[in-house]
Structures are given as C-alpha cells and as structure tokens.
Short mmCIF file of C-alpha atoms in Angstrom, two decimals:
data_model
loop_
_atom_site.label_atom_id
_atom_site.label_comp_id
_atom_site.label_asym_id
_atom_site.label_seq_id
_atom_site.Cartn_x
_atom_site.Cartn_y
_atom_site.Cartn_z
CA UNK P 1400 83.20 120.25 122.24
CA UNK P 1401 79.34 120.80 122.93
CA UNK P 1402 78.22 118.23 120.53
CA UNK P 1403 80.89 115.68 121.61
CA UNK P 1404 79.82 116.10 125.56
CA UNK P 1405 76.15 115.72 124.43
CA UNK P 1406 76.95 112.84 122.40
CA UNK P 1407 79.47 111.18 125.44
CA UNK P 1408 76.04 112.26 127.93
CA UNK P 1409 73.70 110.57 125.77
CA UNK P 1410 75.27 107.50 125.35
CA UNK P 1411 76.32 107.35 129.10
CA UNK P 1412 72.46 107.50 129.89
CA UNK P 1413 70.86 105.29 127.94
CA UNK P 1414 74.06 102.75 127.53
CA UNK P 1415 76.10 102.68 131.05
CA UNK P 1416 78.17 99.82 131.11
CA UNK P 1417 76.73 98.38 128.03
CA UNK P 1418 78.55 101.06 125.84
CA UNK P 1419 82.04 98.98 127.02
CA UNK P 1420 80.05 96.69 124.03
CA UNK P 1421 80.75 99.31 121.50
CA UNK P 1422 84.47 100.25 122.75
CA UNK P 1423 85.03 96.19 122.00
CA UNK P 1424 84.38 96.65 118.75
CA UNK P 1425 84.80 100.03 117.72
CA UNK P 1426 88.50 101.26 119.41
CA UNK P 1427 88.09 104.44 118.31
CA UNK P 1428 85.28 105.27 120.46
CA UNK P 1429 87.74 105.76 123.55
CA UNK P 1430 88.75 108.87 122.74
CA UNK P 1431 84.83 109.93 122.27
CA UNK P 1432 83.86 108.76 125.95
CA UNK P 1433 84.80 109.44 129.28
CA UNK P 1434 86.99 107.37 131.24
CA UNK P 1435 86.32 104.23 132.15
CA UNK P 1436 86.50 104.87 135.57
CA UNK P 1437 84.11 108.26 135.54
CA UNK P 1438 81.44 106.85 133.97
CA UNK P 1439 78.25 106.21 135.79
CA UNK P 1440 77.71 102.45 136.29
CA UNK P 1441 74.14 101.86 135.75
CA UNK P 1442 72.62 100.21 132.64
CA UNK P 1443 69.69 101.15 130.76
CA UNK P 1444 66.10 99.70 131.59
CA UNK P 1445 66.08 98.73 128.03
CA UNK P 1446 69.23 96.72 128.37
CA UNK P 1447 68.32 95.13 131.40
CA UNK P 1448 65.98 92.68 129.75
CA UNK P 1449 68.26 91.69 127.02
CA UNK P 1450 70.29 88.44 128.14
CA UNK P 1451 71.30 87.68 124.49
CA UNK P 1452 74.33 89.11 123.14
CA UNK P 1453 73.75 89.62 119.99
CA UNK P 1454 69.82 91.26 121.05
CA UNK P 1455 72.57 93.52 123.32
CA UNK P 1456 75.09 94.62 120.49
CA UNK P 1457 72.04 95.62 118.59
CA UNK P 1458 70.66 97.82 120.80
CA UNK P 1459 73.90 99.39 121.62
CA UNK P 1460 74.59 100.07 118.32
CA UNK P 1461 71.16 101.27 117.56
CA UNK P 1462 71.59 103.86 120.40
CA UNK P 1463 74.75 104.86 118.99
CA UNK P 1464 73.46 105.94 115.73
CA UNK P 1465 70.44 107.59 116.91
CA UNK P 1466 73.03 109.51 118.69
CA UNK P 1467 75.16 110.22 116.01
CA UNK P 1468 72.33 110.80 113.38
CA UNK P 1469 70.71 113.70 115.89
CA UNK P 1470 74.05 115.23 116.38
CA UNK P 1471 76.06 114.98 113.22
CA UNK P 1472 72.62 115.30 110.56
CA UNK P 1473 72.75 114.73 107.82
CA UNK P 1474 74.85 111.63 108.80
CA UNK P 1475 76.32 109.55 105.85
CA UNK P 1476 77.86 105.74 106.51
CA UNK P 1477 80.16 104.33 103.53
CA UNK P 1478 81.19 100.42 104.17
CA UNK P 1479 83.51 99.26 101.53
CA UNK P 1480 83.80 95.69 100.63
CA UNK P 1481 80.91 94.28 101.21
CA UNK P 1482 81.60 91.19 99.61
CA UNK P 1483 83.51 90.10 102.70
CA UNK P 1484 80.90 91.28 105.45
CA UNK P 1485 80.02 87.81 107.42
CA UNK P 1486 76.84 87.17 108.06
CA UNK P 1487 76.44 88.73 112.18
CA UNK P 1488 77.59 92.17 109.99
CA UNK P 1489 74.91 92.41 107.61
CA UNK P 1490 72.44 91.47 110.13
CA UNK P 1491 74.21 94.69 111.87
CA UNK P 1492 73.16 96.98 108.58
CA UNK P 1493 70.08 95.17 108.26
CA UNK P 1494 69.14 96.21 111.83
CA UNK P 1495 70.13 99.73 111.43
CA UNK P 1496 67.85 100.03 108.47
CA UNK P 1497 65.01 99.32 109.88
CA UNK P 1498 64.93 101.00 112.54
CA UNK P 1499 61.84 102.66 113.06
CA UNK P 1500 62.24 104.41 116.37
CA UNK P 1501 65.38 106.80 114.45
CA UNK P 1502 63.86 109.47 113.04
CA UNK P 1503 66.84 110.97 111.86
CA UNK P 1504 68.45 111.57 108.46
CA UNK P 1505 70.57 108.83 107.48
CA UNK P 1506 72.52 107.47 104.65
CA UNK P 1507 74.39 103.86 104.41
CA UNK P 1508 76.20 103.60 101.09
CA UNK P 1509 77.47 100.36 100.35
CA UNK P 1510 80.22 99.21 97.33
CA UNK P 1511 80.68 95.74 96.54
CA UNK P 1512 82.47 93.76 93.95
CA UNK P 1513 79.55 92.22 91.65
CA UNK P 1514 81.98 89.83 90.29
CA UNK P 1515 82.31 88.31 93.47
CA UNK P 1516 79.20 87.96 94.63
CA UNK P 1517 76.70 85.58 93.21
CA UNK P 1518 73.50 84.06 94.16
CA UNK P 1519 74.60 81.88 96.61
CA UNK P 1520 76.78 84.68 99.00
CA UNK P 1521 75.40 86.27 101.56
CA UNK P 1522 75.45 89.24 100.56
CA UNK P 1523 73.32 88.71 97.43
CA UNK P 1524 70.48 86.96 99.54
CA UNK P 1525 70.64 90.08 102.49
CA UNK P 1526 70.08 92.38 99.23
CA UNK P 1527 67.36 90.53 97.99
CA UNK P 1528 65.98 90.56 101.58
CA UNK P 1529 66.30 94.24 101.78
CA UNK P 1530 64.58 95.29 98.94
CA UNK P 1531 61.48 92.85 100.10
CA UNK P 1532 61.64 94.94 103.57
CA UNK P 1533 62.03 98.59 102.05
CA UNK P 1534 58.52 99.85 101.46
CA UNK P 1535 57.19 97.84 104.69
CA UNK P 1536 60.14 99.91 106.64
CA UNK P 1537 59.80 102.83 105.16
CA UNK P 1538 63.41 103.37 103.71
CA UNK P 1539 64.12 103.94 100.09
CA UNK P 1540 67.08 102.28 98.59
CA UNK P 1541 68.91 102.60 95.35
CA UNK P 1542 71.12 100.66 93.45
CA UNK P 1543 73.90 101.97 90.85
CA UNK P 1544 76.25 99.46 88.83
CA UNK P 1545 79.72 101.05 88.46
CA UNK P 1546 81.42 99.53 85.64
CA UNK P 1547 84.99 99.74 84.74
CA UNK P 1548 86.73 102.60 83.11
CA UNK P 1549 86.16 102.93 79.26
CA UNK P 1550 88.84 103.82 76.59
CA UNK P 1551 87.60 107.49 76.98
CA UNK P 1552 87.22 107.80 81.04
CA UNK P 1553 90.79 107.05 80.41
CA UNK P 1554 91.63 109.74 78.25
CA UNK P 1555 89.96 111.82 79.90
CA UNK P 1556 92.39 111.13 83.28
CA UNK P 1557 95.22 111.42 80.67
CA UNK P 1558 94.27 114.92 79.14
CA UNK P 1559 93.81 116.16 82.89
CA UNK P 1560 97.11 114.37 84.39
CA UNK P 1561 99.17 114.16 81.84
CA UNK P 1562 98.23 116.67 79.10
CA UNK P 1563 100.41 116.48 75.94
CA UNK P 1564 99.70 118.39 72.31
CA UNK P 1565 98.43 115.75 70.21
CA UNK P 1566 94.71 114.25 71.06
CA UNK P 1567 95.90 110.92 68.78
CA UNK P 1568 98.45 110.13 71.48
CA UNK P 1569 96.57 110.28 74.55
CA UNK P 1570 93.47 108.24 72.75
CA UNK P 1571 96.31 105.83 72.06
CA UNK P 1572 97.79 105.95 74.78
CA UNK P 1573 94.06 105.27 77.06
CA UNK P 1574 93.50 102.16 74.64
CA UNK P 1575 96.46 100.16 76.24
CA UNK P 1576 96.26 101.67 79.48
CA UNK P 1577 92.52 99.95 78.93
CA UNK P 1578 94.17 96.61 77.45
CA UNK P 1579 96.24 96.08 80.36
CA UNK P 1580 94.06 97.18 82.94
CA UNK P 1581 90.55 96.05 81.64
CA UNK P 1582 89.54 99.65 82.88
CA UNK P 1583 89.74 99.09 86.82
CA UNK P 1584 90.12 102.46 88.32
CA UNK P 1585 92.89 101.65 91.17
CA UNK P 1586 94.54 99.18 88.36
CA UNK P 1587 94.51 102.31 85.84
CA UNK P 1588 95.73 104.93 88.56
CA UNK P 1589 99.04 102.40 89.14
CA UNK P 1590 99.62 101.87 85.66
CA UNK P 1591 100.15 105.75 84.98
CA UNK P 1592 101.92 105.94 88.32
CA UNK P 1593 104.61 103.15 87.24
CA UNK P 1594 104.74 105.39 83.82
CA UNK P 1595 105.85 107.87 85.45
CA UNK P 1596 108.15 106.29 87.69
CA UNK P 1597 109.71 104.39 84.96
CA UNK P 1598 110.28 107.49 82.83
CA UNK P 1599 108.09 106.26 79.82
CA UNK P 1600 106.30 109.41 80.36
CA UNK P 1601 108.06 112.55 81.22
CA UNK P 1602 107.58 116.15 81.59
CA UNK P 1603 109.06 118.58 78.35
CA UNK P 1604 110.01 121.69 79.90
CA UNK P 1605 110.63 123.82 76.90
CA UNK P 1606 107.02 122.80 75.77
CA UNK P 1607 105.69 122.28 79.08
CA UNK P 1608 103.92 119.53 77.68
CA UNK P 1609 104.14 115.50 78.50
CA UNK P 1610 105.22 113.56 76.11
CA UNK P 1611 105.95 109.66 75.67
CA UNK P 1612 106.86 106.80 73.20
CA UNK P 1613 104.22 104.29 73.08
CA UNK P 1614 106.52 102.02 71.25
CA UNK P 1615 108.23 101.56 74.45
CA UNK P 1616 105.71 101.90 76.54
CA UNK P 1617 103.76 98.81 74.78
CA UNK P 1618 106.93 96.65 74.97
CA UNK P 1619 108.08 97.45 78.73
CA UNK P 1620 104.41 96.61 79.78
CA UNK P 1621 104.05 93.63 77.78
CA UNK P 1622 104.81 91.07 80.71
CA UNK P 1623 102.66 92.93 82.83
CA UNK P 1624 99.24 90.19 83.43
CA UNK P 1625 97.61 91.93 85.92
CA UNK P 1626 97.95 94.85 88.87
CA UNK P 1627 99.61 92.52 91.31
CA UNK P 1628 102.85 92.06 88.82
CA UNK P 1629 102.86 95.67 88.29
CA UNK P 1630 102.92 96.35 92.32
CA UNK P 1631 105.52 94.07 92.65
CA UNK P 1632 107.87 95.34 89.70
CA UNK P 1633 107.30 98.43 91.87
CA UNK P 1634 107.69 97.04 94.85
CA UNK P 1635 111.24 95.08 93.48
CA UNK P 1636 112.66 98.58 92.68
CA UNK P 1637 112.90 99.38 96.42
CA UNK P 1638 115.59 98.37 98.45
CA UNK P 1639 116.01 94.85 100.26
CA UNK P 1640 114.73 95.43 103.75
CA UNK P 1641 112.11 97.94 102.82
CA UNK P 1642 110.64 94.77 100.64
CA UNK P 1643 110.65 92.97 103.39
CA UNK P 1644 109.49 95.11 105.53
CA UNK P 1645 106.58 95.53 103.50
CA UNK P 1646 106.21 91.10 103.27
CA UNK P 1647 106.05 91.16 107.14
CA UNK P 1648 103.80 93.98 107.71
CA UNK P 1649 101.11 91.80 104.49
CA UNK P 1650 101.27 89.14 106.79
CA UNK P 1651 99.85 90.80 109.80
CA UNK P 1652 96.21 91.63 108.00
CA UNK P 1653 94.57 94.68 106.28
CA UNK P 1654 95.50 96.70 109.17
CA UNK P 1655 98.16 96.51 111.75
CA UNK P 1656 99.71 98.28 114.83
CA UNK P 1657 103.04 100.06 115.27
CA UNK P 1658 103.96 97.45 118.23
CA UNK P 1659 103.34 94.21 115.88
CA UNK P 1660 104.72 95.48 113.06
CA UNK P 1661 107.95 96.83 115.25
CA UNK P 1662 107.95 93.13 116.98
CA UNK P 1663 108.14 91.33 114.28
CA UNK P 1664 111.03 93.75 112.53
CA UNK P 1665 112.65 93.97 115.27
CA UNK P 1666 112.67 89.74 115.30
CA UNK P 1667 113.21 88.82 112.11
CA UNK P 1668 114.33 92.27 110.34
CA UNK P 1669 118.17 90.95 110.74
CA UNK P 1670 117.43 87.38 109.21
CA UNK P 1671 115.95 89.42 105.88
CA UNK P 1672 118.27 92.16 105.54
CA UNK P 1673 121.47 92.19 104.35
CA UNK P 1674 124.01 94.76 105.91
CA UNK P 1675 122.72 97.73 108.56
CA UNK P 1676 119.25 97.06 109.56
CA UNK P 1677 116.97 100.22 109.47
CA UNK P 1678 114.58 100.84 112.15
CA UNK P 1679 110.79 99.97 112.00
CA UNK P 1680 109.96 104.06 112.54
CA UNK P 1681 112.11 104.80 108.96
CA UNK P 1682 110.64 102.12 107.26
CA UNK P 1683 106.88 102.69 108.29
CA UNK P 1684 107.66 106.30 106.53
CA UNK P 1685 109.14 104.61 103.40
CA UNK P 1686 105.86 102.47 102.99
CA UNK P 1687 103.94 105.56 103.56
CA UNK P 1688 105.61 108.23 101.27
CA UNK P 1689 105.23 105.72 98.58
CA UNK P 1690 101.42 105.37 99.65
CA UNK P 1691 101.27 101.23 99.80
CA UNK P 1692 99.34 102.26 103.46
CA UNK P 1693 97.58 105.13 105.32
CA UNK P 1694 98.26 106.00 109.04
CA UNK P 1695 94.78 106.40 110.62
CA UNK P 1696 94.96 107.01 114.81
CA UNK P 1697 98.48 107.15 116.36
CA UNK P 1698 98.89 103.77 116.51
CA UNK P 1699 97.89 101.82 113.17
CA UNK P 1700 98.84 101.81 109.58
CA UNK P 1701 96.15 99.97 106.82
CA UNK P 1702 96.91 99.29 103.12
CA UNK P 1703 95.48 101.50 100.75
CA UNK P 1704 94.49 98.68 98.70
CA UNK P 1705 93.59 95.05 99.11
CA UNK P 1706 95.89 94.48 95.84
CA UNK P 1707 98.89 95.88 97.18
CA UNK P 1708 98.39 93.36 100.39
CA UNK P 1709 98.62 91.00 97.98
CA UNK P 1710 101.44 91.58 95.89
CA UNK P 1711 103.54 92.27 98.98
CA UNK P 1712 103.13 89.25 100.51
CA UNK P 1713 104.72 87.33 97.77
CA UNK P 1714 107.59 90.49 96.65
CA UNK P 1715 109.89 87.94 98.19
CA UNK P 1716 110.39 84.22 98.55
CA UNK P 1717 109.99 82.97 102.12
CA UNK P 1718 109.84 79.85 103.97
CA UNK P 1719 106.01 78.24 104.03
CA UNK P 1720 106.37 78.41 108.10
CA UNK P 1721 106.92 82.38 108.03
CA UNK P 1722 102.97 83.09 108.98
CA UNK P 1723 103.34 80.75 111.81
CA UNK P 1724 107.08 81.86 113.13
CA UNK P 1725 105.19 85.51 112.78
CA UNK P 1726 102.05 84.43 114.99
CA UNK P 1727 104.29 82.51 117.57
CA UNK P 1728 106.60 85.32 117.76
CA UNK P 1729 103.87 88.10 118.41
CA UNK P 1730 102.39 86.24 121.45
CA UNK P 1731 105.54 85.51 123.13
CA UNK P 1732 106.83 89.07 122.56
CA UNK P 1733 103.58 91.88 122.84
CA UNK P 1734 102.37 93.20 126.11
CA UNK P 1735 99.20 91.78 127.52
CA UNK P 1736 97.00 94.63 126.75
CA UNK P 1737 98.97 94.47 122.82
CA UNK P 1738 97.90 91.36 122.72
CA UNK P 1739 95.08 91.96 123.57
CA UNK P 1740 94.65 94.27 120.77
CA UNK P 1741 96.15 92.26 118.21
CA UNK P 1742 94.28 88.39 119.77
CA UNK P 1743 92.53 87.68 116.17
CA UNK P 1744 95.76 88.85 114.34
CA UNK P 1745 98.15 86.46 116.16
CA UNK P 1746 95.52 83.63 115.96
CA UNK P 1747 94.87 83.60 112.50
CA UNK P 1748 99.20 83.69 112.23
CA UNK P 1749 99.53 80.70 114.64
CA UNK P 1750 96.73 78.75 112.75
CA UNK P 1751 98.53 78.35 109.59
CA UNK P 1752 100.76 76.08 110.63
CA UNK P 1753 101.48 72.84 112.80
CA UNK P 1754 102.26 73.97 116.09
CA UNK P 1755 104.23 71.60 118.87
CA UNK P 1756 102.27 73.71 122.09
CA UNK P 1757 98.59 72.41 120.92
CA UNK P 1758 97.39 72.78 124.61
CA UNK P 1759 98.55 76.27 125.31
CA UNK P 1760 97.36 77.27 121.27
CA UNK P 1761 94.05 75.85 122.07
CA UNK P 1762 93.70 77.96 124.95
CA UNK P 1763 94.41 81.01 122.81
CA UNK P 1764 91.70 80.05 120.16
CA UNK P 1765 89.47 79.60 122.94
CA UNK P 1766 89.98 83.37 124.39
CA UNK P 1767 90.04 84.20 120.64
CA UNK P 1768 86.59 82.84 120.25
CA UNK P 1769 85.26 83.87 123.25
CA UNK P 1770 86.29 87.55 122.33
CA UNK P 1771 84.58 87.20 118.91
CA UNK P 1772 81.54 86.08 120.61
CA UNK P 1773 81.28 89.13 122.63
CA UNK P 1774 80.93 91.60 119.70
CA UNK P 1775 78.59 89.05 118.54
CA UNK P 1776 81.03 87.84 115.16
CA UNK P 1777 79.59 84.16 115.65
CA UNK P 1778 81.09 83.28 112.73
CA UNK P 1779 84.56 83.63 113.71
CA UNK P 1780 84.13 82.34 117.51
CA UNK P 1781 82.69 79.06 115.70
CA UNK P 1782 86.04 78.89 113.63
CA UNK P 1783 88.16 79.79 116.45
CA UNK P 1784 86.67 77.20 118.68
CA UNK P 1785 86.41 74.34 116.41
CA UNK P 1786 90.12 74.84 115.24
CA UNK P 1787 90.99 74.90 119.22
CA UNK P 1788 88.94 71.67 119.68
CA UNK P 1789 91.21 70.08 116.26
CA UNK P 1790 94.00 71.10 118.45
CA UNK P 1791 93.21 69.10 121.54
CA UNK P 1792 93.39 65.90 119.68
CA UNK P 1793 91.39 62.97 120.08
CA UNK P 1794 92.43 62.47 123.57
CA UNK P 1795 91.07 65.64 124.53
CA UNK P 1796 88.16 64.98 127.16
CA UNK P 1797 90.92 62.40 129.43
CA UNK P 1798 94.07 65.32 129.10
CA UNK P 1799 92.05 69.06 128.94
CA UNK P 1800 89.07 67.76 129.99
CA UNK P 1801 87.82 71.35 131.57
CA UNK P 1802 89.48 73.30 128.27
CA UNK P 1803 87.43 71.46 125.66
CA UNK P 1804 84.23 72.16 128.08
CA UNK P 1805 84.88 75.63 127.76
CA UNK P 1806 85.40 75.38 123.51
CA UNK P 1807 82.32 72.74 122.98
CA UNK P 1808 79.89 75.49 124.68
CA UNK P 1809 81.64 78.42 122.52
CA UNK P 1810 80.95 76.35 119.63
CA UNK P 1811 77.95 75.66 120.52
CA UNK P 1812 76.84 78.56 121.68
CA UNK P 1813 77.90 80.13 118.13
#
C-alpha cells in the first residue's frame, strides 16, 4: 500500500491532468490512481511547454517509468511480438532507452519473429538504429537468436512429461513430433496435448509408465500440415455452439471484453446454434478450461496464442459479411462508455465490408482516428481517417462538407 500511494503521489505531482494520457492508453492504470475527481488539477511545468502530442505522451510515459523503476527496482519490461509494433511504438521503446535523466535499474526484453522481419520492416531498421545509439546512451544491449526445438529438446519434454521405459521410443517418438512441428515450441506443446487427448498416448497403471503406438500415431497425424489444422481438429471435437462461440469471440481481436463478446452471443448465438442456446458466462469458462484464452482484469479475456485466433476464426464456415454484421451489431447494441472501450474493435469490424450508412460510419472512423491520435498511434488515425474520407464519396465537400474538414486535418495532422 506504501509503495502504491508513493507511486499514485508521484505521478499526481509531476503529471496532473496529463497522467489522463497514460489512463488512455494503459486501462489498467485506473485502479493504480486516485479518482478522477480527487486528483489535483494542475499540470507539470515540464508539460506546460509541450503543445505536441506525441512530445506529451513521451514525457508522460517517461515519468511513469522513472516512477516505476525507483519503486519496483529491479524493474523488468517483456513486449512480445515485436514484429507487429507500428512505428509511434518503437519510437515509445526507443525513447525509454535513452533516457538519460532515469537512473534506475531497468530491463526491456524484447521477442520477435526473425522470419518475419526483414530489412525493409521497421523493426529491423529501429534495431539497427539502436545498436548505433547504445554506447553514445550509455545502455548495453544484447541479442540472443532462439531457434526452434531440436529432435532432443523434444525428448527431453517427452522423458519429463511423458516418461515411458524404453529411451528408443521417446527418441522416436521426438523425431515426428519434430517432422510435424518443425520444432516450434507452442506447435510442439499442442501436438503432445492432442496426443493425449486423442488417446494415442495413455497412462499404464500397472507400470505406471506411458506408453504409445507410433504406428498409429504417424498415421492419425499424417493430414496434419501445420498447428492451425491441429487446433481446429481440436477445436471440431467440441460441441456446436462452443465452436462458434469461439469463431465470434476470433473476430473481435487478440483481446476482447465480456460485454462484446456477450453482445454479439447474445445476437447471433441463436442463428449458430442448433437446439438450447448456452449462455455467454458458460461458454467463456469452456474456452478457458480448455486454455484457447486467459482472463486478465475482471472484464477481458485474450488468446493464449496468435495461432489459436487463427484457427478459430475459420473452425466454421460463415457468410463473408459476418465481420461486418459483428461491427454493425456492436455499435448499435454497447453502452456509450463500452463503446467507448471497444471504438478500434468495432471500427476495424465495420470496415470490412460495404456499409449502406457511409455518413454516420465516417463519423465513427473519424472519432476512431481522433482517439488514436491522442495516444499518439499516428499510424492508425491516418488509416482511420483516410478510410472515413473513402467513405464520404466523391461528393463529399457539397454533402459533409464540415465532416471531411474534420478527417482531412486528422489525416493530415497524422
């Protein structure tokens, strides 16, 4: 409790209103600080000069990690998936680095997929950058290459999981696990999961051993070309609705809230399912005891894995329009503040498709973009406004004359 009112203090001082900026883009910190209303309304000297946005996020995220790095030292940052970070993100990290006035311990570990990144991505050039800036900002960096699994890491996860008498088998076993998994750790930990669910390896009481027929198992996996097949055959096993439960809740992003998820169920969960319809709340738990997501806060489920997103958006065959009846369904149907919460969500749904309201869509692209621009993601304000500027139509400066004003400056602007 000390170190949380210290940190709350802290940021209160030096931030005022300008830590709103950080409760934008980082929900979570609303259950750090005070009230909205209790907090003392005056904004740092050092903010007061700073008219740019972006110049503003900085600092208040600068702030925040001096905080955090005083009170919580050693302090250690881990950002996954790099290879999607746009461009106003890395110049985030890249800010945080080298920031000389912190003189506190802190560590930013970063994993990437190498095989998607290549010299003309963004992240490849802010590396390069980085290690040109290190020694003049006095910050040491290291870089490890990961590789896949080999034939004997796998073995290894066998003997431990798995153990059975005979070292042949599990060697023989690892070696397909490795042919149809090409050693990818999450693809490897599936594979002996479906194993097991499938019964091709099972537990010999009387022995107290496992034991399995590789015979079998090399014929009931031949089909299998990659991870996303072997979700799905997974997936397929479960009843109906759960699958589409699953298909709806793909469609609403990496992460999503209890209220989309439940508005969307609750609209289309009786067009999918055949007989009784179960309730969002039952279904959530299916999903969850069978660990395609993780509940983090009260409020939001993500997937535990950008492949199992994947799969479950195509477990079942729906109509091209689906994304779009989603989108349009969410912003008739969630609360203001909800929607609020969920703007780039329902945007990116409504987007997908042709939509009849162009006016009133190009209004929400507009408050989409204009929320993007005020955690400083330029990158997706400039998408958001040009696609609300496509939706206005040639005609656009005689019919919404004062609308495309407002997107032409977003865009810009960005």
């Amino acid at each position: 409790p000390d170190t949380i009112s210290s940190i709350r203090q802290t940021l209160e001082d030096q931030l005022g209103d300008e830590v709103q900026l950080l409760v934008q883009l980082i929900a979570d910190l609303n259950s750090l600080l005070k009230d909205e209303k209790e907090m003392t309304r005056r904004p740092s000297i050092d903010i007061a000069g700073l008219d740019n946005g972006l110049d503003r996020m900085r600092y208040a995220f600068r702030v925040l990690t001096r905080v955090l790095t005083k009170e919580c030292s050693p302090m250690v940052v881990f950002l996954d998936d790099l290879q999607w970070a746009d461009l106003s993100s890395l110049q985030m990290l890249d800010f945080l680095l080298t920031d000389s006035g912190n003189p506190n311990p802190l560590m930013i570990l970063g994993c990437y997929r190498s095989e998607e990144v290549d010299e003309n991505s963004l992240l490849y050039n802010k590396i390069v950058a980085m290690r040109e800036k290190r020694e003049k900002h006095g910050f040491s960096m290291t870089e490890m290459e990961i590789g896949p699994f080999g034939a004997h890491n796998i073995e290894e996860v066998i003997t431990k999981t798995t153990p059975c008498d005979s070292q042949d088998e599990c060697q023989k076993l690892a070696e397909l696990c490795l042919k149809r998994t090409l050693g990818n750790v999450f693809f490897v930990l599936e594979f002996l999961r479906m194993l097991q669910l499938e019964e091709l390896v099972h537990y010999d009481l009387s022995t107290r051993k496992w034991s399995w027929d590789l015979a079998k198992i090399e014929e009931a996996t031949m089909s299998t070309a990659n991870v996303a097949m072997l979700l799905q055959e997974r997936m397929r096993k479960l009843p109906q609705q759960v699958q589409s439960f699953l298909q709806c809740a793909a469609y609403l992003g990496s992460t999503f809230s209890v209220a989309s998820i439940t508005a969307v169920w609750n609209t289309y969960g009786r067009r999918l399912t055949e007989g009784k319809m179960e309730r969002s709340p039952k279904l959530l738990e299916t999903i969850l005891e069978n660990d395609f997501v993780d509940k983090y806060g009260e409020r939001h489920y993500r997937w535990v894995h950008d492949k199992i997103q994947e799969a479950a958006l195509d477990v079942r065959p729906l109509r091209e329009s689906f994304q779009l009846d989603i989108g349009t369904s969410l912003y008739y149907s969630l609360e203001p503040m909800q929607l609020e919460e969920d703007l780039f969500t329902v945007v990116d749904l409504i987007n997908t498709g042709n939509v009849q309201k162009r006016s009133e869509y190009a209004e929400v692209n507009l408050r989409a973009a204009e929320k993007a621009a005020a955690v400083s993601a330029y990158d997706a304000a400039s998408k958001y406004a040009s696609h609300g500027i496509e939706l206005l139509g040639k005609n656009r400066w005689v019919e919404s004359r004062s609308l495309t004003v407002k997107l032409y400056t977003v865009s810009a602007e960005t």
